[in-house]
JSON list of C-alpha atoms in Angstrom, two decimals:
[
{"chain": "E", "resi": 235, "resn": "MET", "atom": "CA", "xyz": [22.60, 6.18, -3.19]},
{"chain": "E", "resi": 236, "resn": "ALA", "atom": "CA", "xyz": [20.06, 7.67, -5.77]},
{"chain": "E", "resi": 237, "resn": "ILE", "atom": "CA", "xyz": [17.35, 5.86, -6.61]},
{"chain": "E", "resi": 238, "resn": "ALA", "atom": "CA", "xyz": [16.60, 6.17, -10.53]},
{"chain": "E", "resi": 239, "resn": "HIS", "atom": "CA", "xyz": [12.82, 6.00, -10.20]},
{"chain": "E", "resi": 240, "resn": "GLY", "atom": "CA", "xyz": [10.86, 4.19, -13.23]},
{"chain": "E", "resi": 241, "resn": "VAL", "atom": "CA", "xyz": [7.27, 3.60, -14.61]},
{"chain": "E", "resi": 242, "resn": "ALA", "atom": "CA", "xyz": [7.60, 1.53, -12.05]},
{"chain": "E", "resi": 243, "resn": "GLY", "atom": "CA", "xyz": [7.69, 4.28, -9.51]},
{"chain": "E", "resi": 244, "resn": "THR", "atom": "CA", "xyz": [4.17, 3.65, -7.70]},
{"chain": "E", "resi": 245, "resn": "GLN", "atom": "CA", "xyz": [3.79, 8.60, -7.26]},
{"chain": "E", "resi": 246, "resn": "PHE", "atom": "CA", "xyz": [3.99, 7.94, -11.29]},
{"chain": "E", "resi": 247, "resn": "ARG", "atom": "CA", "xyz": [1.85, 4.11, -11.91]},
{"chain": "E", "resi": 248, "resn": "SER", "atom": "CA", "xyz": [-1.11, 5.41, -14.76]},
{"chain": "E", "resi": 249, "resn": "PRO", "atom": "CA", "xyz": [-4.75, 3.98, -14.99]},
{"chain": "E", "resi": 250, "resn": "SER", "atom": "CA", "xyz": [-3.26, 4.56, -18.75]},
{"chain": "E", "resi": 251, "resn": "LEU", "atom": "CA", "xyz": [-1.07, 1.84, -18.19]},
{"chain": "E", "resi": 252, "resn": "PRO", "atom": "CA", "xyz": [-1.99, -1.46, -17.96]},
{"chain": "E", "resi": 253, "resn": "HIS", "atom": "CA", "xyz": [-0.80, -3.30, -15.30]},
{"chain": "E", "resi": 254, "resn": "ARG", "atom": "CA", "xyz": [-1.06, -5.77, -12.94]},
{"chain": "E", "resi": 255, "resn": "ASN", "atom": "CA", "xyz": [1.39, -4.12, -9.68]},
{"chain": "E", "resi": 256, "resn": "VAL", "atom": "CA", "xyz": [4.98, -3.12, -8.50]},
{"chain": "E", "resi": 257, "resn": "ASP", "atom": "CA", "xyz": [6.73, -5.18, -6.94]},
{"chain": "E", "resi": 258, "resn": "ARG", "atom": "CA", "xyz": [9.39, -3.62, -4.75]},
{"chain": "E", "resi": 259, "resn": "SER", "atom": "CA", "xyz": [10.56, -7.40, -4.05]},
{"chain": "E", "resi": 260, "resn": "GLY", "atom": "CA", "xyz": [14.41, -6.41, -2.48]},
{"chain": "E", "resi": 261, "resn": "GLU", "atom": "CA", "xyz": [16.26, -3.97, -2.07]},
{"chain": "E", "resi": 262, "resn": "GLY", "atom": "CA", "xyz": [17.02, -1.25, -4.66]},
{"chain": "E", "resi": 263, "resn": "TRP", "atom": "CA", "xyz": [14.59, -2.86, -6.72]},
{"chain": "E", "resi": 264, "resn": "ALA", "atom": "CA", "xyz": [11.79, -2.50, -8.84]},
{"chain": "E", "resi": 265, "resn": "THR", "atom": "CA", "xyz": [9.14, -4.91, -10.46]},
{"chain": "E", "resi": 266, "resn": "LEU", "atom": "CA", "xyz": [6.50, -3.70, -13.09]},
{"chain": "E", "resi": 267, "resn": "HIS", "atom": "CA", "xyz": [4.41, -6.18, -14.48]},
{"chain": "E", "resi": 268, "resn": "THR", "atom": "CA", "xyz": [2.11, -6.13, -17.25]},
{"chain": "E", "resi": 269, "resn": "ASP", "atom": "CA", "xyz": [-1.72, -7.31, -16.97]},
{"chain": "E", "resi": 270, "resn": "GLY", "atom": "CA", "xyz": [-0.19, -8.94, -20.74]},
{"chain": "E", "resi": 271, "resn": "GLY", "atom": "CA", "xyz": [2.44, -10.68, -18.61]},
{"chain": "E", "resi": 272, "resn": "PHE", "atom": "CA", "xyz": [5.53, -8.61, -19.41]},
{"chain": "E", "resi": 273, "resn": "VAL", "atom": "CA", "xyz": [7.69, -7.52, -16.63]},
{"chain": "E", "resi": 274, "resn": "LEU", "atom": "CA", "xyz": [9.69, -5.00, -16.39]},
{"chain": "E", "resi": 275, "resn": "ALA", "atom": "CA", "xyz": [12.63, -4.53, -13.56]},
{"chain": "E", "resi": 276, "resn": "PHE", "atom": "CA", "xyz": [13.99, -1.72, -12.39]},
{"chain": "E", "resi": 277, "resn": "GLN", "atom": "CA", "xyz": [17.42, -1.40, -10.22]},
{"chain": "E", "resi": 278, "resn": "ARG", "atom": "CA", "xyz": [18.60, 1.39, -8.41]},
{"chain": "E", "resi": 279, "resn": "VAL", "atom": "CA", "xyz": [22.19, 2.73, -9.49]},
{"chain": "E", "resi": 280, "resn": "GLU", "atom": "CA", "xyz": [24.63, 4.73, -7.41]},
{"chain": "E", "resi": 281, "resn": "ASP", "atom": "CA", "xyz": [25.56, 7.82, -8.48]},
{"chain": "E", "resi": 282, "resn": "HIS", "atom": "CA", "xyz": [22.19, 8.09, -11.64]},
{"chain": "E", "resi": 283, "resn": "ARG", "atom": "CA", "xyz": [22.74, 10.44, -14.02]},
{"chain": "E", "resi": 284, "resn": "PRO", "atom": "CA", "xyz": [19.86, 11.87, -15.97]},
{"chain": "E", "resi": 285, "resn": "PRO", "atom": "CA", "xyz": [19.48, 11.42, -19.36]},
{"chain": "E", "resi": 286, "resn": "ARG", "atom": "CA", "xyz": [18.65, 14.45, -21.49]},
{"chain": "E", "resi": 287, "resn": "TRP", "atom": "CA", "xyz": [16.63, 13.38, -24.72]},
{"chain": "E", "resi": 288, "resn": "PRO", "atom": "CA", "xyz": [18.46, 14.57, -26.95]},
{"chain": "E", "resi": 289, "resn": "ASP", "atom": "CA", "xyz": [22.09, 15.04, -25.97]},
{"chain": "E", "resi": 290, "resn": "SER", "atom": "CA", "xyz": [24.29, 11.98, -26.94]},
{"chain": "E", "resi": 291, "resn": "ALA", "atom": "CA", "xyz": [26.34, 13.17, -24.26]},
{"chain": "E", "resi": 292, "resn": "HIS", "atom": "CA", "xyz": [23.62, 11.71, -21.32]},
{"chain": "E", "resi": 293, "resn": "PRO", "atom": "CA", "xyz": [22.06, 9.06, -23.83]},
{"chain": "E", "resi": 294, "resn": "GLN", "atom": "CA", "xyz": [18.14, 7.58, -22.56]},
{"chain": "E", "resi": 295, "resn": "GLN", "atom": "CA", "xyz": [19.35, 3.62, -21.05]},
{"chain": "E", "resi": 296, "resn": "PHE", "atom": "CA", "xyz": [15.75, 2.61, -22.34]},
{"chain": "E", "resi": 297, "resn": "HIS", "atom": "CA", "xyz": [13.60, 3.77, -24.35]},
{"chain": "E", "resi": 298, "resn": "LEU", "atom": "CA", "xyz": [9.66, 2.06, -24.17]},
{"chain": "E", "resi": 299, "resn": "ASP", "atom": "CA", "xyz": [7.53, 2.45, -26.12]},
{"chain": "E", "resi": 300, "resn": "LEU", "atom": "CA", "xyz": [4.14, 2.34, -24.69]},
{"chain": "E", "resi": 301, "resn": "GLY", "atom": "CA", "xyz": [0.74, 1.82, -27.00]},
{"chain": "E", "resi": 302, "resn": "VAL", "atom": "CA", "xyz": [-2.38, 3.61, -25.28]},
{"chain": "E", "resi": 303, "resn": "LYS", "atom": "CA", "xyz": [-5.49, 4.06, -26.56]},
{"chain": "E", "resi": 304, "resn": "ASP", "atom": "CA", "xyz": [-6.51, 7.82, -26.02]},
{"chain": "E", "resi": 305, "resn": "LEU", "atom": "CA", "xyz": [-3.55, 9.53, -27.40]},
{"chain": "E", "resi": 306, "resn": "GLU", "atom": "CA", "xyz": [-4.78, 12.70, -24.82]},
{"chain": "E", "resi": 307, "resn": "ARG", "atom": "CA", "xyz": [-6.16, 10.90, -22.04]},
{"chain": "E", "resi": 308, "resn": "ALA", "atom": "CA", "xyz": [-2.55, 8.48, -21.03]},
{"chain": "E", "resi": 309, "resn": "GLN", "atom": "CA", "xyz": [-1.34, 12.75, -22.12]},
{"chain": "E", "resi": 310, "resn": "GLU", "atom": "CA", "xyz": [-2.44, 13.87, -19.12]},
{"chain": "E", "resi": 311, "resn": "ASP", "atom": "CA", "xyz": [-2.07, 10.77, -16.57]},
{"chain": "E", "resi": 312, "resn": "VAL", "atom": "CA", "xyz": [1.30, 11.07, -17.58]},
{"chain": "E", "resi": 313, "resn": "LEU", "atom": "CA", "xyz": [2.20, 14.82, -16.68]},
{"chain": "E", "resi": 314, "resn": "ASP", "atom": "CA", "xyz": [-0.32, 14.81, -13.62]},
{"chain": "E", "resi": 315, "resn": "ARG", "atom": "CA", "xyz": [1.62, 11.67, -12.27]},
{"chain": "E", "resi": 316, "resn": "GLY", "atom": "CA", "xyz": [5.31, 14.06, -12.72]},
{"chain": "E", "resi": 317, "resn": "ALA", "atom": "CA", "xyz": [6.49, 13.24, -17.08]},
{"chain": "E", "resi": 318, "resn": "THR", "atom": "CA", "xyz": [8.08, 15.83, -18.82]},
{"chain": "E", "resi": 319, "resn": "LEU", "atom": "CA", "xyz": [6.28, 16.50, -22.84]},
{"chain": "E", "resi": 320, "resn": "LEU", "atom": "CA", "xyz": [9.62, 16.41, -24.50]},
{"chain": "E", "resi": 321, "resn": "ASP", "atom": "CA", "xyz": [7.93, 16.41, -28.10]},
{"chain": "E", "resi": 322, "resn": "GLU", "atom": "CA", "xyz": [4.27, 16.36, -29.11]},
{"chain": "E", "resi": 323, "resn": "GLY", "atom": "CA", "xyz": [4.62, 16.69, -32.92]},
{"chain": "E", "resi": 324, "resn": "ASP", "atom": "CA", "xyz": [2.98, 18.16, -35.24]},
{"chain": "E", "resi": 325, "resn": "GLY", "atom": "CA", "xyz": [-0.71, 16.58, -33.86]},
{"chain": "E", "resi": 326, "resn": "LYS", "atom": "CA", "xyz": [-0.37, 14.31, -36.56]},
{"chain": "E", "resi": 327, "resn": "ARG", "atom": "CA", "xyz": [1.56, 12.26, -36.20]},
{"chain": "E", "resi": 328, "resn": "SER", "atom": "CA", "xyz": [0.31, 8.70, -33.29]},
{"chain": "E", "resi": 329, "resn": "TRP", "atom": "CA", "xyz": [3.73, 9.07, -30.79]},
{"chain": "E", "resi": 330, "resn": "ARG", "atom": "CA", "xyz": [4.24, 11.32, -28.48]},
{"chain": "E", "resi": 331, "resn": "ILE", "atom": "CA", "xyz": [7.29, 11.38, -26.14]},
{"chain": "E", "resi": 332, "resn": "PHE", "atom": "CA", "xyz": [7.88, 12.32, -23.22]},
{"chain": "E", "resi": 333, "resn": "ALA", "atom": "CA", "xyz": [10.83, 12.21, -19.48]},
{"chain": "E", "resi": 334, "resn": "ASP", "atom": "CA", "xyz": [9.20, 10.23, -16.96]},
{"chain": "E", "resi": 335, "resn": "PRO", "atom": "CA", "xyz": [10.05, 11.86, -13.44]},
{"chain": "E", "resi": 336, "resn": "ALA", "atom": "CA", "xyz": [14.08, 10.74, -13.50]},
{"chain": "E", "resi": 337, "resn": "GLY", "atom": "CA", "xyz": [14.11, 12.05, -16.85]},
{"chain": "E", "resi": 338, "resn": "HIS", "atom": "CA", "xyz": [14.03, 8.24, -18.80]},
{"chain": "E", "resi": 339, "resn": "PRO", "atom": "CA", "xyz": [12.27, 9.44, -21.86]},
{"chain": "E", "resi": 340, "resn": "PHE", "atom": "CA", "xyz": [9.71, 7.05, -23.11]},
{"chain": "E", "resi": 341, "resn": "CYS", "atom": "CA", "xyz": [6.80, 7.13, -26.29]},
{"chain": "E", "resi": 342, "resn": "LEU", "atom": "CA", "xyz": [2.65, 7.25, -25.78]},
{"chain": "E", "resi": 343, "resn": "VAL", "atom": "CA", "xyz": [2.06, 5.69, -29.18]},
{"chain": "E", "resi": 344, "resn": "ARG", "atom": "CA", "xyz": [-1.52, 5.99, -30.20]},
{"chain": "E", "resi": 345, "resn": "ASP", "atom": "CA", "xyz": [-3.11, 1.90, -30.14]}
]
């Protein structure tokens, strides 16, 4: 059984992404509790097929835009933790697109 590791995966937590804790409260579940009170839940899935952004034949299951104060530092943090840079843009826009270690796309957006 594959686990859809996402932003909640302990190997992927980043100091640039404020969170209180990651709770592995049950078999096949992990939840990420943010400093602002927002909670994200991630569930184990059978035969997980990772997305291949922007390929619609392998669509994303979700998309997160994560606000960060320092885009350069946040990029370094997530790349060091296994993310892949998918689209850096033209260097002028305020966001960049990445994939987490399981292939789920997300954006870091400068606050």
